[in-house]
Each structure stands twice: as C-alpha cells, then as structure tokens.
Amino acid sequence: MIILNSLDIKDEGDITGNFLIPISTKSKEFNYIMAIYKEALYQVINKLVEVRNNLNNKYGYDVINNITARIKTPKSIINKMKKKKYELTYKSLIDNINDIAGIRVICPLKNDIYDVLKVIKKIPDIKIIKAKDYLKKPKYSGYSAYHIIVETPVNINGELKPIKVEIQIRTMAMDFWATNEHKMKYKTNKKLSKLDSAKLTIYAKILNFLDDKIMKISKKQEFC
Ligand code: 0O2
C-alpha cells in the first residue's frame, strides 16, 4: 500500500523564469525544483494506484502487479546531462530531462501493458506528450518496455504549471531483465565484457519470445 502526502511547495522563485544559471545540486533552487517534481510524482502515482484498483476489479486479477517510483539522483541527472551534452543550467534541466520524476508500472503480460495505456490516456489532467514503444521495436541492447512522458499540473505559487513525469510500463519478464542488466552495466565498477553483453541481448530476445508465448496461452484460456 502506498501512502502519499502532498508537499508544501514554498515560494523560492519561478520555475519558468530565467533559470539560466549553472546547476548546483546543493543549491536551494535545485531542491526547490526537485520538490516540484516530487509533487508531480505523487499526483501521478495516486492516479495510477486508482487505475490499478479499477483494472484489478474489472478483470478480477492483477493487471498491474507493482508500481514503483523514484526521483532521479542528482548524480544521475548530471551524468545524463553531460552524456547528452546539454547545457548545465536549470532551464536546460527542466526542458531536456524528462525522467527527473519516474514511475515504473509492472504488468504480468504484454497485452496488460496496452490495457493500462488505454486507461492512462483517459485520466483527466494527465497529458501524454511523448510515447516510445520499445515492445514493437526493442532497443539494440534488447531492452523492451513502453515509455510515456506525461504532464501533470502542479500548483506553483498559485499557478498551475505542467510538470513532466516518465512512466515506464514493462512486463515482469522485461523488468527482470532490465533490472539485472542495469545493475550489471551501471552499478558495478567492472565493465561488462562484449560477450556477456551479447549474451544479455540474446536472453532479452528469449524472454520476449516467452512473453509472447505465455500471452498466447493466456488469451486462449480467456476464450474457453
Ligand atoms: P535510470 O537509472 O533508469 O534513470 P527521452 O529524453 O525521455 O526522450 P531518454 O531518457 O534518453 O529519452 O531515453 P529512453 O530510452 O526513453 O529512456 C531511458 C531509460 O530507459 C533509462 O534511464 C532506463 O531506465 C531505461 N533503459 C533504456 N535503455 C535501457 C537498456 O538498454 N537497459 C536498461 N536496463 N534500461 C534501459 P536512464 O536515465 O538511462 O537510467
């Protein structure tokens, strides 16, 4: 059960204003921006918990297994901005980094992902501004998921401003692969060998194949 409290955002400046100064992750501006994204994250999670309850009641099984969320760490934000060669200003951060607030929705099967998407599209106040279907076209690494960037209105100094939140929707199999691959690739000091990377890509393909096969059996059962 997720229990969420709304944040009290204090007036520290204007998020849409001239945030053209260099980023300092220890500054009050940085913390202020993170607080705004936290508020956006809370709003979207609350809506997704409702989606989960409605879908689970409708279908009588867990269409959404799990919802997790995080605010990107300052280190990860700066690394991504450097890697993508973005200007290290607050404006650039807000304009370019779409996953400061990130949510992961885990479903049992691929078709559940599309059911969840259909419901998200109907949520009032949630606007999908970008979608990437890595189910139809997995990434070179083998990574597969459905990504959407949504905007949710956050009250900042009495004005509603659209704030971006990334939602990654994966099957349990995709999540198993991505979580382990991410840990092996980025969270240890040892570099993964080319051979092991190639093996992981093949294993992603095998899992994708199994996802399809199990979905087919599950669909057949529905019509019996
Ligand atoms: P972390 O640690 O998960 O935050 P955008 O600017 O939103 O259009 P972006 O974010 O550059 O595009 O790329 P994309 O592909 O939409 O999303 C990137 C995120 O997807 C990554 O975030 C990962 O969470 C996940 N992802 C993408 N490719 C892979 C992969 O090959 N393996 C794994 N395990 N995850 C992947 P970050 O910021 O890289 O990391």
PDB file of C-alpha atoms and ligand atoms in Angstrom:
ATOM      1  CA  MET A   1       0.000   0.000   0.000  1.00  0.00           C
ATOM      2  CA  ILE A   2       1.420   3.388  -0.952  1.00  0.00           C
ATOM      3  CA  ILE A   3       0.629   6.259   1.393  1.00  0.00           C
ATOM      4  CA  LEU A   4       1.343   9.663  -0.032  1.00  0.00           C
ATOM      5  CA  ASN A   5       1.282  13.160   1.322  1.00  0.00           C
ATOM      6  CA  SER A   6       1.322  16.259  -0.792  1.00  0.00           C
ATOM      7  CA  LEU A   7       4.314  18.531  -0.406  1.00  0.00           C
ATOM      8  CA  ASP A   8       4.105  22.100   0.716  1.00  0.00           C
ATOM      9  CA  ILE A   9       5.952  23.935  -2.047  1.00  0.00           C
ATOM     10  CA  LYS A  10       7.282  27.257  -0.854  1.00  0.00           C
ATOM     11  CA  ASP A  11       7.891  30.271  -2.993  1.00  0.00           C
ATOM     12  CA  GLU A  12      11.546  30.001  -3.983  1.00  0.00           C
ATOM     13  CA  GLY A  13      11.334  31.529  -7.442  1.00  0.00           C
ATOM     14  CA  ASP A  14       9.632  30.994 -10.744  1.00  0.00           C
ATOM     15  CA  ILE A  15      10.198  27.597 -12.346  1.00  0.00           C
ATOM     16  CA  THR A  16       9.502  29.004 -15.789  1.00  0.00           C
ATOM     17  CA  GLY A  17      11.607  32.096 -15.197  1.00  0.00           C
ATOM     18  CA  ASN A  18      15.201  32.767 -16.045  1.00  0.00           C
ATOM     19  CA  PHE A  19      16.760  29.676 -14.585  1.00  0.00           C
ATOM     20  CA  LEU A  20      19.731  30.163 -16.852  1.00  0.00           C
ATOM     21  CA  ILE A  21      22.272  29.981 -14.053  1.00  0.00           C
ATOM     22  CA  PRO A  22      24.565  26.912 -13.746  1.00  0.00           C
ATOM     23  CA  ILE A  23      23.191  23.983 -11.770  1.00  0.00           C
ATOM     24  CA  SER A  24      24.465  23.343  -8.288  1.00  0.00           C
ATOM     25  CA  THR A  25      22.920  20.204  -6.836  1.00  0.00           C
ATOM     26  CA  LYS A  26      23.379  21.609  -3.311  1.00  0.00           C
ATOM     27  CA  SER A  27      21.520  24.861  -4.028  1.00  0.00           C
ATOM     28  CA  LYS A  28      18.049  25.851  -2.824  1.00  0.00           C
ATOM     29  CA  GLU A  29      16.969  26.230  -6.484  1.00  0.00           C
ATOM     30  CA  PHE A  30      17.860  22.589  -7.167  1.00  0.00           C
ATOM     31  CA  ASN A  31      15.984  21.406  -4.055  1.00  0.00           C
ATOM     32  CA  TYR A  32      13.017  23.570  -5.000  1.00  0.00           C
ATOM     33  CA  ILE A  33      12.862  22.040  -8.488  1.00  0.00           C
ATOM     34  CA  MET A  34      13.150  18.523  -7.028  1.00  0.00           C
ATOM     35  CA  ALA A  35      10.248  19.311  -4.628  1.00  0.00           C
ATOM     36  CA  ILE A  36       8.084  20.318  -7.585  1.00  0.00           C
ATOM     37  CA  TYR A  37       8.885  17.060  -9.404  1.00  0.00           C
ATOM     38  CA  LYS A  38       8.158  15.118  -6.187  1.00  0.00           C
ATOM     39  CA  GLU A  39       4.726  16.708  -6.060  1.00  0.00           C
ATOM     40  CA  ALA A  40       4.130  15.767  -9.711  1.00  0.00           C
ATOM     41  CA  LEU A  41       5.279  12.221  -8.925  1.00  0.00           C
ATOM     42  CA  TYR A  42       2.826  11.927  -6.009  1.00  0.00           C
ATOM     43  CA  GLN A  43      -0.042  13.143  -8.167  1.00  0.00           C
ATOM     44  CA  VAL A  44       0.634  10.660 -10.949  1.00  0.00           C
ATOM     45  CA  ILE A  45       1.238   7.720  -8.584  1.00  0.00           C
ATOM     46  CA  ASN A  46      -2.078   8.385  -6.844  1.00  0.00           C
ATOM     47  CA  LYS A  47      -3.836   8.282 -10.206  1.00  0.00           C
ATOM     48  CA  LEU A  48      -2.042   5.091 -11.215  1.00  0.00           C
ATOM     49  CA  VAL A  49      -2.997   3.403  -7.935  1.00  0.00           C
ATOM     50  CA  GLU A  50      -6.612   4.202  -8.826  1.00  0.00           C
ATOM     51  CA  VAL A  51      -6.067   2.761 -12.320  1.00  0.00           C
ATOM     52  CA  ARG A  52      -4.638  -0.393 -10.747  1.00  0.00           C
ATOM     53  CA  ASN A  53      -7.594  -0.816  -8.405  1.00  0.00           C
ATOM     54  CA  ASN A  54     -10.134  -0.226 -11.194  1.00  0.00           C
ATOM     55  CA  LEU A  55      -8.444  -2.618 -13.620  1.00  0.00           C
ATOM     56  CA  ASN A  56      -7.952  -5.283 -10.973  1.00  0.00           C
ATOM     57  CA  ASN A  57     -11.652  -5.074 -10.030  1.00  0.00           C
ATOM     58  CA  LYS A  58     -12.713  -5.141 -13.694  1.00  0.00           C
ATOM     59  CA  TYR A  59     -10.620  -8.154 -14.712  1.00  0.00           C
ATOM     60  CA  GLY A  60     -10.510  -9.986 -11.372  1.00  0.00           C
ATOM     61  CA  TYR A  61      -6.744 -10.379 -11.436  1.00  0.00           C
ATOM     62  CA  ASP A  62      -3.683  -8.142 -11.014  1.00  0.00           C
ATOM     63  CA  VAL A  63      -3.356  -6.334 -14.350  1.00  0.00           C
ATOM     64  CA  ILE A  64      -0.760  -4.180 -12.595  1.00  0.00           C
ATOM     65  CA  ASN A  65       1.499  -6.156 -10.274  1.00  0.00           C
ATOM     66  CA  ASN A  66       3.557  -3.370  -8.950  1.00  0.00           C
ATOM     67  CA  ILE A  67       4.151   0.386  -9.110  1.00  0.00           C
ATOM     68  CA  THR A  68       7.465   1.883  -8.061  1.00  0.00           C
ATOM     69  CA  ALA A  69       8.672   5.444  -8.240  1.00  0.00           C
ATOM     70  CA  ARG A  70      11.794   7.489  -7.773  1.00  0.00           C
ATOM     71  CA  ILE A  71      13.238  10.954  -8.155  1.00  0.00           C
ATOM     72  CA  LYS A  72      16.423  10.743 -10.201  1.00  0.00           C
ATOM     73  CA  THR A  73      19.507  11.236  -8.042  1.00  0.00           C
ATOM     74  CA  PRO A  74      21.489  14.486  -8.521  1.00  0.00           C
ATOM     75  CA  LYS A  75      24.492  12.422  -9.695  1.00  0.00           C
ATOM     76  CA  SER A  76      22.426  10.556 -12.284  1.00  0.00           C
ATOM     77  CA  ILE A  77      20.867  13.835 -13.517  1.00  0.00           C
ATOM     78  CA  ILE A  78      24.257  15.494 -14.010  1.00  0.00           C
ATOM     79  CA  ASN A  79      25.726  12.371 -15.668  1.00  0.00           C
ATOM     80  CA  LYS A  80      22.833  12.197 -18.124  1.00  0.00           C
ATOM     81  CA  MET A  81      23.088  15.930 -18.946  1.00  0.00           C
ATOM     82  CA  LYS A  82      26.839  15.624 -19.535  1.00  0.00           C
ATOM     83  CA  LYS A  83      26.421  12.461 -21.618  1.00  0.00           C
ATOM     84  CA  LYS A  84      23.809  14.144 -23.816  1.00  0.00           C
ATOM     85  CA  LYS A  85      25.883  17.352 -23.923  1.00  0.00           C
ATOM     86  CA  TYR A  86      23.066  19.513 -22.536  1.00  0.00           C
ATOM     87  CA  GLU A  87      23.873  22.908 -21.090  1.00  0.00           C
ATOM     88  CA  LEU A  88      24.154  22.563 -17.304  1.00  0.00           C
ATOM     89  CA  THR A  89      21.509  25.146 -16.408  1.00  0.00           C
ATOM     90  CA  TYR A  90      18.198  24.751 -14.581  1.00  0.00           C
ATOM     91  CA  LYS A  91      16.288  25.710 -17.724  1.00  0.00           C
ATOM     92  CA  SER A  92      18.070  23.028 -19.710  1.00  0.00           C
ATOM     93  CA  LEU A  93      17.376  20.504 -16.926  1.00  0.00           C
ATOM     94  CA  ILE A  94      13.639  21.249 -16.997  1.00  0.00           C
ATOM     95  CA  ASP A  95      13.475  21.371 -20.802  1.00  0.00           C
ATOM     96  CA  ASN A  96      15.573  18.298 -21.574  1.00  0.00           C
ATOM     97  CA  ILE A  97      15.456  15.768 -18.745  1.00  0.00           C
ATOM     98  CA  ASN A  98      12.095  14.045 -18.958  1.00  0.00           C
ATOM     99  CA  ASP A  99      12.667  11.448 -16.268  1.00  0.00           C
ATOM    100  CA  ILE A 100      13.516  13.547 -13.200  1.00  0.00           C
ATOM    101  CA  ALA A 101      10.314  12.020 -11.821  1.00  0.00           C
ATOM    102  CA  GLY A 102       9.995   8.401 -12.922  1.00  0.00           C
ATOM    103  CA  ILE A 103       7.424   5.689 -12.352  1.00  0.00           C
ATOM    104  CA  ARG A 104       7.626   2.018 -13.254  1.00  0.00           C
ATOM    105  CA  VAL A 105       4.449   0.022 -13.771  1.00  0.00           C
ATOM    106  CA  ILE A 106       4.906  -3.748 -13.903  1.00  0.00           C
ATOM    107  CA  CYS A 107       2.274  -5.931 -15.569  1.00  0.00           C
ATOM    108  CA  PRO A 108       2.132  -9.735 -15.896  1.00  0.00           C
ATOM    109  CA  LEU A 109       1.799  -9.810 -19.705  1.00  0.00           C
ATOM    110  CA  LYS A 110       2.300  -7.645 -22.807  1.00  0.00           C
ATOM    111  CA  ASN A 111      -1.420  -7.202 -23.539  1.00  0.00           C
ATOM    112  CA  ASP A 112      -1.882  -5.842 -19.995  1.00  0.00           C
ATOM    113  CA  ILE A 113       0.510  -3.019 -20.914  1.00  0.00           C
ATOM    114  CA  TYR A 114      -1.803  -1.864 -23.691  1.00  0.00           C
ATOM    115  CA  ASP A 115      -4.847  -2.112 -21.359  1.00  0.00           C
ATOM    116  CA  VAL A 116      -3.056   0.089 -18.840  1.00  0.00           C
ATOM    117  CA  LEU A 117      -2.122   2.571 -21.571  1.00  0.00           C
ATOM    118  CA  LYS A 118      -5.733   2.849 -22.750  1.00  0.00           C
ATOM    119  CA  VAL A 119      -6.813   3.786 -19.219  1.00  0.00           C
ATOM    120  CA  ILE A 120      -3.944   6.251 -18.692  1.00  0.00           C
ATOM    121  CA  LYS A 121      -4.964   8.050 -21.899  1.00  0.00           C
ATOM    122  CA  LYS A 122      -8.386   8.725 -20.321  1.00  0.00           C
ATOM    123  CA  ILE A 123      -7.152  10.150 -16.990  1.00  0.00           C
ATOM    124  CA  PRO A 124      -8.223  13.780 -16.648  1.00  0.00           C
ATOM    125  CA  ASP A 125      -5.277  16.144 -16.072  1.00  0.00           C
ATOM    126  CA  ILE A 126      -2.736  13.662 -17.426  1.00  0.00           C
ATOM    127  CA  LYS A 127      -1.494  14.570 -20.877  1.00  0.00           C
ATOM    128  CA  ILE A 128       0.756  12.210 -22.812  1.00  0.00           C
ATOM    129  CA  ILE A 129       3.327  14.332 -24.629  1.00  0.00           C
ATOM    130  CA  LYS A 130       5.674  11.576 -25.870  1.00  0.00           C
ATOM    131  CA  ALA A 131       5.469   7.804 -26.304  1.00  0.00           C
ATOM    132  CA  LYS A 132       8.134   5.236 -27.183  1.00  0.00           C
ATOM    133  CA  ASP A 133       7.089   1.683 -27.975  1.00  0.00           C
ATOM    134  CA  TYR A 134      10.129  -0.491 -27.270  1.00  0.00           C
ATOM    135  CA  LEU A 135       7.787  -3.516 -27.261  1.00  0.00           C
ATOM    136  CA  LYS A 136       7.281  -3.330 -31.001  1.00  0.00           C
ATOM    137  CA  LYS A 137      10.885  -2.273 -31.561  1.00  0.00           C
ATOM    138  CA  PRO A 138      13.232  -3.253 -28.706  1.00  0.00           C
ATOM    139  CA  LYS A 139      16.440  -1.272 -28.256  1.00  0.00           C
ATOM    140  CA  TYR A 140      19.730  -2.600 -29.611  1.00  0.00           C
ATOM    141  CA  SER A 141      20.607  -3.906 -26.117  1.00  0.00           C
ATOM    142  CA  GLY A 142      17.409  -5.984 -26.111  1.00  0.00           C
ATOM    143  CA  TYR A 143      15.643  -3.572 -23.725  1.00  0.00           C
ATOM    144  CA  SER A 144      11.897  -3.670 -24.096  1.00  0.00           C
ATOM    145  CA  ALA A 145       9.170  -1.574 -22.423  1.00  0.00           C
ATOM    146  CA  TYR A 146       6.584   1.083 -23.241  1.00  0.00           C
ATOM    147  CA  HIS A 147       7.667   4.577 -22.215  1.00  0.00           C
ATOM    148  CA  ILE A 148       5.432   7.593 -21.948  1.00  0.00           C
ATOM    149  CA  ILE A 149       6.181  11.105 -20.814  1.00  0.00           C
ATOM    150  CA  VAL A 150       3.133  12.687 -19.235  1.00  0.00           C
ATOM    151  CA  GLU A 151       2.450  16.157 -17.945  1.00  0.00           C
ATOM    152  CA  THR A 152       0.520  16.806 -14.753  1.00  0.00           C
ATOM    153  CA  PRO A 153      -0.463  20.260 -13.499  1.00  0.00           C
ATOM    154  CA  VAL A 154       1.314  21.306 -10.296  1.00  0.00           C
ATOM    155  CA  ASN A 155       0.298  24.354  -8.321  1.00  0.00           C
ATOM    156  CA  ILE A 156       3.330  26.624  -8.153  1.00  0.00           C
ATOM    157  CA  ASN A 157       2.758  29.942  -6.432  1.00  0.00           C
ATOM    158  CA  GLY A 158      -0.952  29.796  -7.220  1.00  0.00           C
ATOM    159  CA  GLU A 159      -0.466  28.948 -10.883  1.00  0.00           C
ATOM    160  CA  LEU A 160      -0.887  25.506 -12.450  1.00  0.00           C
ATOM    161  CA  LYS A 161       2.224  24.500 -14.411  1.00  0.00           C
ATOM    162  CA  PRO A 162       2.608  21.290 -16.429  1.00  0.00           C
ATOM    163  CA  ILE A 163       5.362  19.091 -14.965  1.00  0.00           C
ATOM    164  CA  LYS A 164       6.781  16.063 -16.760  1.00  0.00           C
ATOM    165  CA  VAL A 165       6.798  12.545 -15.344  1.00  0.00           C
ATOM    166  CA  GLU A 166       8.134   9.480 -17.156  1.00  0.00           C
ATOM    167  CA  ILE A 167       6.162   6.245 -16.898  1.00  0.00           C
ATOM    168  CA  GLN A 168       7.892   3.027 -17.954  1.00  0.00           C
ATOM    169  CA  ILE A 169       5.460   0.149 -18.394  1.00  0.00           C
ATOM    170  CA  ARG A 170       7.068  -3.304 -18.502  1.00  0.00           C
ATOM    171  CA  THR A 171       6.094  -6.941 -18.165  1.00  0.00           C
ATOM    172  CA  MET A 172       7.513  -8.901 -15.237  1.00  0.00           C
ATOM    173  CA  ALA A 173       9.899 -10.634 -17.649  1.00  0.00           C
ATOM    174  CA  MET A 174      11.108  -7.350 -19.142  1.00  0.00           C
ATOM    175  CA  ASP A 175      11.560  -5.887 -15.680  1.00  0.00           C
ATOM    176  CA  PHE A 176      13.538  -8.929 -14.522  1.00  0.00           C
ATOM    177  CA  TRP A 177      15.880  -8.483 -17.478  1.00  0.00           C
ATOM    178  CA  ALA A 178      16.187  -4.677 -17.313  1.00  0.00           C
ATOM    179  CA  THR A 179      16.742  -4.525 -13.553  1.00  0.00           C
ATOM    180  CA  ASN A 180      19.550  -7.073 -13.668  1.00  0.00           C
ATOM    181  CA  GLU A 181      21.110  -5.732 -16.856  1.00  0.00           C
ATOM    182  CA  HIS A 182      21.077  -2.180 -15.454  1.00  0.00           C
ATOM    183  CA  LYS A 183      22.699  -3.379 -12.224  1.00  0.00           C
ATOM    184  CA  MET A 184      25.411  -5.247 -14.128  1.00  0.00           C
ATOM    185  CA  LYS A 185      26.070  -2.418 -16.584  1.00  0.00           C
ATOM    186  CA  TYR A 186      25.957   0.653 -14.403  1.00  0.00           C
ATOM    187  CA  LYS A 187      26.091  -0.204 -10.744  1.00  0.00           C
ATOM    188  CA  THR A 188      29.342  -2.110 -10.556  1.00  0.00           C
ATOM    189  CA  ASN A 189      32.866  -0.891 -11.267  1.00  0.00           C
ATOM    190  CA  LYS A 190      33.681  -3.835 -13.513  1.00  0.00           C
ATOM    191  CA  LYS A 191      32.889  -3.269 -17.182  1.00  0.00           C
ATOM    192  CA  LEU A 192      30.680  -5.936 -18.751  1.00  0.00           C
ATOM    193  CA  SER A 193      32.546  -7.881 -21.456  1.00  0.00           C
ATOM    194  CA  LYS A 194      31.352  -7.766 -25.066  1.00  0.00           C
ATOM    195  CA  LEU A 195      30.496 -11.455 -24.861  1.00  0.00           C
ATOM    196  CA  ASP A 196      28.366 -11.017 -21.734  1.00  0.00           C
ATOM    197  CA  SER A 197      26.602  -8.003 -23.292  1.00  0.00           C
ATOM    198  CA  ALA A 198      25.848 -10.096 -26.364  1.00  0.00           C
ATOM    199  CA  LYS A 199      24.537 -12.914 -24.148  1.00  0.00           C
ATOM    200  CA  LEU A 200      22.243 -10.487 -22.337  1.00  0.00           C
ATOM    201  CA  THR A 201      20.848  -9.314 -25.681  1.00  0.00           C
ATOM    202  CA  ILE A 202      20.091 -12.907 -26.644  1.00  0.00           C
ATOM    203  CA  TYR A 203      18.463 -13.564 -23.248  1.00  0.00           C
ATOM    204  CA  ALA A 204      16.258 -10.472 -23.764  1.00  0.00           C
ATOM    205  CA  LYS A 205      15.109 -11.991 -27.057  1.00  0.00           C
ATOM    206  CA  ILE A 206      14.369 -15.317 -25.356  1.00  0.00           C
ATOM    207  CA  LEU A 207      12.347 -13.566 -22.647  1.00  0.00           C
ATOM    208  CA  ASN A 208      10.485 -11.602 -25.306  1.00  0.00           C
ATOM    209  CA  PHE A 209       9.661 -14.879 -27.076  1.00  0.00           C
ATOM    210  CA  LEU A 210       8.416 -16.382 -23.793  1.00  0.00           C
ATOM    211  CA  ASP A 211       6.342 -13.258 -23.049  1.00  0.00           C
ATOM    212  CA  ASP A 212       4.567 -13.743 -26.403  1.00  0.00           C
ATOM    213  CA  LYS A 213       4.074 -17.493 -25.929  1.00  0.00           C
ATOM    214  CA  ILE A 214       2.643 -17.159 -22.416  1.00  0.00           C
ATOM    215  CA  MET A 215       0.388 -14.305 -23.552  1.00  0.00           C
ATOM    216  CA  LYS A 216      -0.977 -16.553 -26.329  1.00  0.00           C
ATOM    217  CA  ILE A 217      -1.847 -19.339 -23.885  1.00  0.00           C
ATOM    218  CA  SER A 218      -3.416 -16.823 -21.514  1.00  0.00           C
ATOM    219  CA  LYS A 219      -5.537 -15.325 -24.330  1.00  0.00           C
ATOM    220  CA  LYS A 220      -6.695 -18.812 -25.402  1.00  0.00           C
ATOM    221  CA  GLN A 221      -7.837 -19.500 -21.822  1.00  0.00           C
ATOM    222  CA  GLU A 222      -9.901 -16.269 -21.813  1.00  0.00           C
ATOM    223  CA  PHE A 223     -11.983 -17.513 -24.747  1.00  0.00           C
ATOM    224  CA  CYS A 224     -12.612 -21.035 -23.386  1.00  0.00           C
TER     225      CYS A 224
HETATM  226  P1  0O2 B   1      17.885   5.306 -14.925  1.00  0.00           P
HETATM  227  O1  0O2 B   1      18.935   4.927 -13.924  1.00  0.00           O
HETATM  228  O2  0O2 B   1      16.879   4.225 -15.145  1.00  0.00           O
HETATM  229  O3  0O2 B   1      17.261   6.622 -14.616  1.00  0.00           O
HETATM  230  P2  0O2 B   1      13.907  10.962 -23.650  1.00  0.00           P
HETATM  231  O4  0O2 B   1      14.825  12.120 -23.395  1.00  0.00           O
HETATM  232  O5  0O2 B   1      12.975  10.724 -22.474  1.00  0.00           O
HETATM  233  O6  0O2 B   1      13.176  11.029 -24.935  1.00  0.00           O
HETATM  234  P3  0O2 B   1      15.893   9.024 -22.838  1.00  0.00           P
HETATM  235  O7  0O2 B   1      15.511   9.172 -21.386  1.00  0.00           O
HETATM  236  O8  0O2 B   1      17.242   9.492 -23.197  1.00  0.00           O
HETATM  237  O9  0O2 B   1      14.812   9.679 -23.804  1.00  0.00           O
HETATM  238  O10 0O2 B   1      15.837   7.527 -23.313  1.00  0.00           O
HETATM  239  P4  0O2 B   1      14.734   6.397 -23.168  1.00  0.00           P
HETATM  240  O11 0O2 B   1      15.244   5.244 -23.938  1.00  0.00           O
HETATM  241  O12 0O2 B   1      13.353   6.840 -23.467  1.00  0.00           O
HETATM  242  O13 0O2 B   1      14.741   6.060 -21.617  1.00  0.00           O
HETATM  243  C1  0O2 B   1      15.911   5.811 -20.949  1.00  0.00           C
HETATM  244  C2  0O2 B   1      15.571   4.970 -19.739  1.00  0.00           C
HETATM  245  O14 0O2 B   1      15.043   3.705 -20.177  1.00  0.00           O
HETATM  246  C3  0O2 B   1      16.819   4.629 -18.952  1.00  0.00           C
HETATM  247  O15 0O2 B   1      17.000   5.647 -17.996  1.00  0.00           O
HETATM  248  C4  0O2 B   1      16.486   3.286 -18.368  1.00  0.00           C
HETATM  249  O16 0O2 B   1      15.644   3.418 -17.237  1.00  0.00           O
HETATM  250  C5  0O2 B   1      15.686   2.644 -19.494  1.00  0.00           C
HETATM  251  N1  0O2 B   1      16.566   1.973 -20.474  1.00  0.00           N
HETATM  252  C6  0O2 B   1      16.774   2.350 -21.741  1.00  0.00           C
HETATM  253  N2  0O2 B   1      17.607   1.510 -22.366  1.00  0.00           N
HETATM  254  C7  0O2 B   1      17.958   0.570 -21.468  1.00  0.00           C
HETATM  255  C8  0O2 B   1      18.791  -0.592 -21.516  1.00  0.00           C
HETATM  256  O17 0O2 B   1      19.411  -0.928 -22.518  1.00  0.00           O
HETATM  257  N3  0O2 B   1      18.882  -1.323 -20.364  1.00  0.00           N
HETATM  258  C9  0O2 B   1      18.201  -0.996 -19.236  1.00  0.00           C
HETATM  259  N4  0O2 B   1      18.347  -1.784 -18.166  1.00  0.00           N
HETATM  260  N5  0O2 B   1      17.406   0.104 -19.156  1.00  0.00           N
HETATM  261  C10 0O2 B   1      17.290   0.867 -20.247  1.00  0.00           C
HETATM  262  P5  0O2 B   1      18.451   6.125 -17.609  1.00  0.00           P
HETATM  263  O18 0O2 B   1      18.432   7.600 -17.411  1.00  0.00           O
HETATM  264  O19 0O2 B   1      19.459   5.607 -18.574  1.00  0.00           O
HETATM  265  O20 0O2 B   1      18.745   5.420 -16.261  1.00  0.00           O
END
